[in-house]
Amino acid sequence: MAEFEQIKKALKTKVNTIGGVIERIRMSKDEGEIYATKKAAAIATKALTNTTPNIKPGMSESEVAGMLDFEIRKLGSTNSFETIVAFGPNASIAHHQPTLRKLKKNDTILIDFGAKFKGYCSDITRCFIMGKPDSFYQRAYDIVEKAQQAAIKKVKAGITIKELDSIARDIIRLSDLPVYGHGTGHGTGIEIHESPFLNPQAEGTLQVGQIITIEPGVYIPNVLGIRIEDDCLVTKTGCEILTRRCLHQPILK
């Protein structure tokens, strides 16, 4: 800020912002950027596959996050953001930070993580159960999955961002579960959160070459939290799910 004030003083003229120019250019990815993001998604997917067999009752959230981070590094990558691991009711906090809370039998697990490849980020969220889910959790999970799949099916160039955002929200709203307060998704790239941002106030339409997340959720304070997140490449006729191969709700034993 001090440097900016010095520049204004030296120029002795009005200074206008041109914010957003670079961000708009970065929204649509070229072939090299798409390749790097696909590799980042593949690395994250393999890291989670290597981690889940080693998750056992008695481990802490921090231990599980550390194991996953280590797997990402063993694959020659780094985290695209700080890994979120949340057991049971802790998952009701959308951006929970791992603690020393221990995993219990029949606990639920939410993991939000990603890897980087040549500077480009992936972003995935998966939910697991250490044992047997209760009927309410299973119903909530099924509704979140339905909302996510409905939104993904509508991803294509030309759809308005508001419309896409509303598809997932409406399914959860009609189920009488609380509607999530965060966006339905966001762009990814050299930063984990880039334009476009999918929310009810968003303007514009999706464009070919954008890579966006679709991540609806249900959060009930001190009860449960569920979020399912995949990375999607926007095409003229639909989308390519870059994280399709990542594990989906296995029962951990």
mmCIF file of N, CA and C in Angstrom, residues 49-130:
data_model
loop_
_atom_site.group_PDB
_atom_site.id
_atom_site.type_symbol
_atom_site.label_atom_id
_atom_site.label_comp_id
_atom_site.label_asym_id
_atom_site.label_seq_id
_atom_site.Cartn_x
_atom_site.Cartn_y
_atom_site.Cartn_z
ATOM 1 N N THR A 49 -6.154 -43.425 -2.791
ATOM 2 C CA THR A 49 -6.254 -44.882 -2.902
ATOM 3 C C THR A 49 -5.199 -45.565 -2.034
ATOM 4 N N ASN A 50 -4.016 -44.999 -1.959
ATOM 5 C CA ASN A 50 -2.936 -45.562 -1.142
ATOM 6 C C ASN A 50 -3.152 -45.335 0.344
ATOM 7 N N THR A 51 -3.922 -44.293 0.680
ATOM 8 C CA THR A 51 -4.103 -43.913 2.084
ATOM 9 C C THR A 51 -5.235 -44.672 2.765
ATOM 10 N N THR A 52 -6.373 -44.814 2.094
ATOM 11 C CA THR A 52 -7.574 -45.335 2.766
ATOM 12 C C THR A 52 -7.399 -46.714 3.411
ATOM 13 N N PRO A 53 -6.624 -47.647 2.830
ATOM 14 C CA PRO A 53 -6.485 -48.950 3.511
ATOM 15 C C PRO A 53 -5.792 -48.855 4.866
ATOM 16 N N ASN A 54 -5.093 -47.752 5.100
ATOM 17 C CA ASN A 54 -4.332 -47.596 6.345
ATOM 18 C C ASN A 54 -5.066 -46.782 7.410
ATOM 19 N N ILE A 55 -6.282 -46.337 7.109
ATOM 20 C CA ILE A 55 -7.058 -45.576 8.090
ATOM 21 C C ILE A 55 -7.717 -46.546 9.069
ATOM 22 N N LYS A 56 -7.443 -46.371 10.357
ATOM 23 C CA LYS A 56 -7.937 -47.285 11.378
ATOM 24 C C LYS A 56 -8.509 -46.507 12.566
ATOM 25 N N PRO A 57 -9.464 -47.109 13.300
ATOM 26 C CA PRO A 57 -9.952 -46.472 14.528
ATOM 27 C C PRO A 57 -8.797 -46.177 15.474
ATOM 28 N N GLY A 58 -8.894 -45.049 16.150
ATOM 29 C CA GLY A 58 -7.840 -44.628 17.066
ATOM 30 C C GLY A 58 -6.901 -43.606 16.468
ATOM 31 N N MET A 59 -6.883 -43.506 15.131
ATOM 32 C CA MET A 59 -6.072 -42.474 14.488
ATOM 33 C C MET A 59 -6.744 -41.118 14.647
ATOM 34 N N SER A 60 -5.938 -40.070 14.669
ATOM 35 C CA SER A 60 -6.487 -38.718 14.760
ATOM 36 C C SER A 60 -6.693 -38.138 13.363
ATOM 37 N N GLU A 61 -7.486 -37.085 13.303
ATOM 38 C CA GLU A 61 -7.670 -36.374 12.038
ATOM 39 C C GLU A 61 -6.329 -35.909 11.482
ATOM 40 N N SER A 62 -5.476 -35.410 12.354
ATOM 41 C CA SER A 62 -4.165 -34.916 11.918
ATOM 42 C C SER A 62 -3.303 -36.039 11.357
ATOM 43 N N GLU A 63 -3.383 -37.233 11.976
ATOM 44 C CA GLU A 63 -2.613 -38.370 11.471
ATOM 45 C C GLU A 63 -3.049 -38.749 10.059
ATOM 46 N N VAL A 64 -4.346 -38.808 9.835
ATOM 47 C CA VAL A 64 -4.861 -39.187 8.510
ATOM 48 C C VAL A 64 -4.462 -38.134 7.481
ATOM 49 N N ALA A 65 -4.600 -36.860 7.852
ATOM 50 C CA ALA A 65 -4.181 -35.787 6.935
ATOM 51 C C ALA A 65 -2.704 -35.908 6.616
ATOM 52 N N GLY A 66 -1.886 -36.228 7.623
ATOM 53 C CA GLY A 66 -0.457 -36.376 7.419
ATOM 54 C C GLY A 66 -0.124 -37.541 6.498
ATOM 55 N N MET A 67 -0.842 -38.657 6.665
ATOM 56 C CA MET A 67 -0.618 -39.815 5.784
ATOM 57 C C MET A 67 -0.917 -39.467 4.335
ATOM 58 N N LEU A 68 -2.039 -38.788 4.131
ATOM 59 C CA LEU A 68 -2.426 -38.425 2.765
ATOM 60 C C LEU A 68 -1.424 -37.439 2.160
ATOM 61 N N ASP A 69 -1.018 -36.464 2.938
ATOM 62 C CA ASP A 69 -0.024 -35.495 2.457
ATOM 63 C C ASP A 69 1.277 -36.198 2.076
ATOM 64 N N PHE A 70 1.667 -37.187 2.885
ATOM 65 C CA PHE A 70 2.901 -37.925 2.618
ATOM 66 C C PHE A 70 2.797 -38.715 1.312
ATOM 67 N N GLU A 71 1.633 -39.311 1.073
ATOM 68 C CA GLU A 71 1.428 -40.053 -0.177
ATOM 69 C C GLU A 71 1.530 -39.118 -1.386
ATOM 70 N N ILE A 72 0.972 -37.926 -1.258
ATOM 71 C CA ILE A 72 1.066 -36.950 -2.344
ATOM 72 C C ILE A 72 2.522 -36.602 -2.619
ATOM 73 N N ARG A 73 3.303 -36.422 -1.573
ATOM 74 C CA ARG A 73 4.725 -36.086 -1.741
ATOM 75 C C ARG A 73 5.513 -37.269 -2.299
ATOM 76 N N LYS A 74 5.155 -38.485 -1.901
ATOM 77 C CA LYS A 74 5.837 -39.672 -2.441
ATOM 78 C C LYS A 74 5.627 -39.782 -3.951
ATOM 79 N N LEU A 75 4.525 -39.246 -4.430
ATOM 80 C CA LEU A 75 4.222 -39.277 -5.861
ATOM 81 C C LEU A 75 4.828 -38.093 -6.601
ATOM 82 N N GLY A 76 5.667 -37.340 -5.902
ATOM 83 C CA GLY A 76 6.402 -36.250 -6.542
ATOM 84 C C GLY A 76 5.637 -34.950 -6.649
ATOM 85 N N SER A 77 4.609 -34.802 -5.825
ATOM 86 C CA SER A 77 3.762 -33.614 -5.906
ATOM 87 C C SER A 77 3.734 -32.899 -4.562
ATOM 88 N N THR A 78 2.963 -31.828 -4.499
ATOM 89 C CA THR A 78 2.702 -31.114 -3.252
ATOM 90 C C THR A 78 1.210 -30.867 -3.148
ATOM 91 N N ASN A 79 0.766 -30.492 -1.968
ATOM 92 C CA ASN A 79 -0.651 -30.184 -1.769
ATOM 93 C C ASN A 79 -1.030 -28.901 -2.483
ATOM 94 N N SER A 80 -2.232 -28.874 -3.040
ATOM 95 C CA SER A 80 -2.719 -27.632 -3.637
ATOM 96 C C SER A 80 -3.338 -26.713 -2.592
ATOM 97 N N PHE A 81 -3.618 -27.252 -1.407
ATOM 98 C CA PHE A 81 -4.091 -26.462 -0.252
ATOM 99 C C PHE A 81 -3.971 -27.366 0.963
ATOM 100 N N GLU A 82 -4.200 -26.817 2.142
ATOM 101 C CA GLU A 82 -4.075 -27.606 3.368
ATOM 102 C C GLU A 82 -5.195 -28.637 3.441
ATOM 103 N N THR A 83 -4.824 -29.890 3.600
ATOM 104 C CA THR A 83 -5.791 -30.996 3.612
ATOM 105 C C THR A 83 -6.764 -30.867 4.783
ATOM 106 N N ILE A 84 -8.043 -31.085 4.485
ATOM 107 C CA ILE A 84 -9.089 -31.114 5.508
ATOM 108 C C ILE A 84 -9.464 -32.567 5.780
ATOM 109 N N VAL A 85 -9.385 -32.983 7.026
ATOM 110 C CA VAL A 85 -9.897 -34.283 7.460
ATOM 111 C C VAL A 85 -10.794 -34.021 8.653
ATOM 112 N N ALA A 86 -12.037 -34.486 8.583
ATOM 113 C CA ALA A 86 -13.010 -34.221 9.650
ATOM 114 C C ALA A 86 -13.767 -35.499 9.972
ATOM 115 N N PHE A 87 -13.752 -35.895 11.249
ATOM 116 C CA PHE A 87 -14.469 -37.082 11.692
ATOM 117 C C PHE A 87 -15.810 -36.684 12.314
ATOM 118 N N GLY A 88 -16.846 -37.485 12.050
ATOM 119 C CA GLY A 88 -18.138 -37.315 12.697
ATOM 120 C C GLY A 88 -18.678 -35.899 12.597
ATOM 121 N N PRO A 89 -19.151 -35.335 13.717
ATOM 122 C CA PRO A 89 -19.748 -33.997 13.705
ATOM 123 C C PRO A 89 -18.804 -32.881 13.257
ATOM 124 N N ASN A 90 -17.489 -33.117 13.345
ATOM 125 C CA ASN A 90 -16.537 -32.090 12.904
ATOM 126 C C ASN A 90 -16.714 -31.731 11.433
ATOM 127 N N ALA A 91 -17.258 -32.667 10.660
ATOM 128 C CA ALA A 91 -17.460 -32.413 9.234
ATOM 129 C C ALA A 91 -18.548 -31.381 8.976
ATOM 130 N N SER A 92 -19.316 -31.038 10.003
ATOM 131 C CA SER A 92 -20.349 -30.008 9.836
ATOM 132 C C SER A 92 -19.735 -28.612 9.709
ATOM 133 N N ILE A 93 -18.428 -28.492 9.978
ATOM 134 C CA ILE A 93 -17.701 -27.236 9.791
ATOM 135 C C ILE A 93 -17.047 -27.307 8.416
ATOM 136 N N ALA A 94 -17.530 -26.504 7.486
ATOM 137 C CA ALA A 94 -17.132 -26.642 6.082
ATOM 138 C C ALA A 94 -15.618 -26.563 5.878
ATOM 139 N N HIS A 95 -14.925 -25.710 6.627
ATOM 140 C CA HIS A 95 -13.478 -25.572 6.463
ATOM 141 C C HIS A 95 -12.755 -25.961 7.750
ATOM 142 N N HIS A 96 -13.184 -27.080 8.303
ATOM 143 C CA HIS A 96 -12.580 -27.620 9.521
ATOM 144 C C HIS A 96 -11.094 -27.902 9.320
ATOM 145 N N GLN A 97 -10.307 -27.635 10.337
ATOM 146 C CA GLN A 97 -8.885 -27.948 10.315
ATOM 147 C C GLN A 97 -8.638 -29.194 11.166
ATOM 148 N N PRO A 98 -7.823 -30.136 10.685
ATOM 149 C CA PRO A 98 -7.610 -31.395 11.418
ATOM 150 C C PRO A 98 -7.157 -31.169 12.856
ATOM 151 N N THR A 99 -7.708 -31.994 13.746
ATOM 152 C CA THR A 99 -7.393 -31.920 15.170
ATOM 153 C C THR A 99 -6.888 -33.283 15.646
ATOM 154 N N LEU A 100 -6.766 -33.428 16.952
ATOM 155 C CA LEU A 100 -6.346 -34.697 17.549
ATOM 156 C C LEU A 100 -7.535 -35.602 17.866
ATOM 157 N N ARG A 101 -8.734 -35.232 17.400
ATOM 158 C CA ARG A 101 -9.897 -36.095 17.630
ATOM 159 C C ARG A 101 -9.644 -37.473 17.020
ATOM 160 N N LYS A 102 -9.959 -38.512 17.789
ATOM 161 C CA LYS A 102 -9.692 -39.882 17.357
ATOM 162 C C LYS A 102 -10.881 -40.455 16.560
ATOM 163 N N LEU A 103 -10.559 -41.289 15.592
ATOM 164 C CA LEU A 103 -11.572 -41.970 14.791
ATOM 165 C C LEU A 103 -12.170 -43.119 15.598
ATOM 166 N N LYS A 104 -13.510 -43.192 15.579
ATOM 167 C CA LYS A 104 -14.216 -44.234 16.315
ATOM 168 C C LYS A 104 -14.928 -45.178 15.346
ATOM 169 N N LYS A 105 -15.324 -46.321 15.839
ATOM 170 C CA LYS A 105 -16.096 -47.261 15.036
ATOM 171 C C LYS A 105 -17.408 -46.615 14.623
ATOM 172 N N ASN A 106 -17.773 -46.786 13.362
ATOM 173 C CA ASN A 106 -18.987 -46.221 12.758
ATOM 174 C C ASN A 106 -18.938 -44.703 12.604
ATOM 175 N N ASP A 107 -17.741 -44.120 12.759
ATOM 176 C CA ASP A 107 -17.569 -42.691 12.494
ATOM 177 C C ASP A 107 -17.642 -42.420 10.996
ATOM 178 N N THR A 108 -18.065 -41.221 10.664
ATOM 179 C CA THR A 108 -17.990 -40.757 9.277
ATOM 180 C C THR A 108 -16.711 -39.934 9.108
ATOM 181 N N ILE A 109 -16.216 -39.884 7.875
ATOM 182 C CA ILE A 109 -14.970 -39.181 7.577
ATOM 183 C C ILE A 109 -15.182 -38.322 6.340
ATOM 184 N N LEU A 110 -14.807 -37.057 6.417
ATOM 185 C CA LEU A 110 -14.790 -36.170 5.256
ATOM 186 C C LEU A 110 -13.353 -35.771 4.985
ATOM 187 N N ILE A 111 -12.917 -35.950 3.733
ATOM 188 C CA ILE A 111 -11.562 -35.570 3.334
ATOM 189 C C ILE A 111 -11.645 -34.652 2.124
ATOM 190 N N ASP A 112 -11.106 -33.449 2.262
ATOM 191 C CA ASP A 112 -11.053 -32.452 1.184
ATOM 192 C C ASP A 112 -9.569 -32.175 0.932
ATOM 193 N N PHE A 113 -9.106 -32.458 -0.277
ATOM 194 C CA PHE A 113 -7.668 -32.414 -0.531
ATOM 195 C C PHE A 113 -7.406 -32.184 -2.022
ATOM 196 N N GLY A 114 -6.138 -32.001 -2.349
ATOM 197 C CA GLY A 114 -5.764 -31.841 -3.747
ATOM 198 C C GLY A 114 -4.257 -31.888 -3.903
ATOM 199 N N ALA A 115 -3.830 -32.098 -5.143
ATOM 200 C CA ALA A 115 -2.412 -32.125 -5.462
ATOM 201 C C ALA A 115 -2.113 -31.103 -6.548
ATOM 202 N N LYS A 116 -0.828 -30.755 -6.687
ATOM 203 C CA LYS A 116 -0.387 -29.829 -7.728
ATOM 204 C C LYS A 116 0.554 -30.546 -8.690
ATOM 205 N N PHE A 117 0.416 -30.208 -9.981
ATOM 206 C CA PHE A 117 1.350 -30.706 -10.986
ATOM 207 C C PHE A 117 1.710 -29.548 -11.900
ATOM 208 N N LYS A 118 3.004 -29.233 -11.954
ATOM 209 C CA LYS A 118 3.499 -28.114 -12.741
ATOM 210 C C LYS A 118 2.707 -26.833 -12.459
ATOM 211 N N GLY A 119 2.370 -26.652 -11.182
ATOM 212 C CA GLY A 119 1.712 -25.423 -10.753
ATOM 213 C C GLY A 119 0.202 -25.433 -10.823
ATOM 214 N N TYR A 120 -0.405 -26.512 -11.348
ATOM 215 C CA TYR A 120 -1.865 -26.545 -11.516
ATOM 216 C C TYR A 120 -2.513 -27.464 -10.489
ATOM 217 N N CYS A 121 -3.657 -27.023 -9.970
ATOM 218 C CA CYS A 121 -4.283 -27.643 -8.802
ATOM 219 C C CYS A 121 -5.436 -28.578 -9.147
ATOM 220 N N SER A 122 -5.572 -29.611 -8.334
ATOM 221 C CA SER A 122 -6.795 -30.410 -8.309
ATOM 222 C C SER A 122 -7.465 -30.193 -6.958
ATOM 223 N N ASP A 123 -8.759 -30.502 -6.878
ATOM 224 C CA ASP A 123 -9.536 -30.242 -5.661
ATOM 225 C C ASP A 123 -10.632 -31.296 -5.576
ATOM 226 N N ILE A 124 -10.563 -32.159 -4.567
ATOM 227 C CA ILE A 124 -11.479 -33.295 -4.437
ATOM 228 C C ILE A 124 -11.994 -33.380 -3.007
ATOM 229 N N THR A 125 -13.269 -33.735 -2.849
ATOM 230 C CA THR A 125 -13.797 -34.066 -1.519
ATOM 231 C C THR A 125 -14.512 -35.403 -1.599
ATOM 232 N N ARG A 126 -14.219 -36.268 -0.635
ATOM 233 C CA ARG A 126 -14.867 -37.570 -0.539
ATOM 234 C C ARG A 126 -15.274 -37.834 0.907
ATOM 235 N N CYS A 127 -16.342 -38.612 1.071
ATOM 236 C CA CYS A 127 -16.828 -38.993 2.392
ATOM 237 C C CYS A 127 -16.777 -40.509 2.542
ATOM 238 N N PHE A 128 -16.391 -40.962 3.715
ATOM 239 C CA PHE A 128 -16.265 -42.379 4.007
ATOM 240 C C PHE A 128 -16.936 -42.699 5.333
ATOM 241 N N ILE A 129 -17.097 -44.004 5.587
ATOM 242 C CA ILE A 129 -17.683 -44.457 6.845
ATOM 243 C C ILE A 129 -16.829 -45.574 7.412
ATOM 244 N N MET A 130 -16.430 -45.435 8.669
ATOM 245 C CA MET A 130 -15.659 -46.471 9.332
ATOM 246 C C MET A 130 -16.624 -47.438 10.012
#
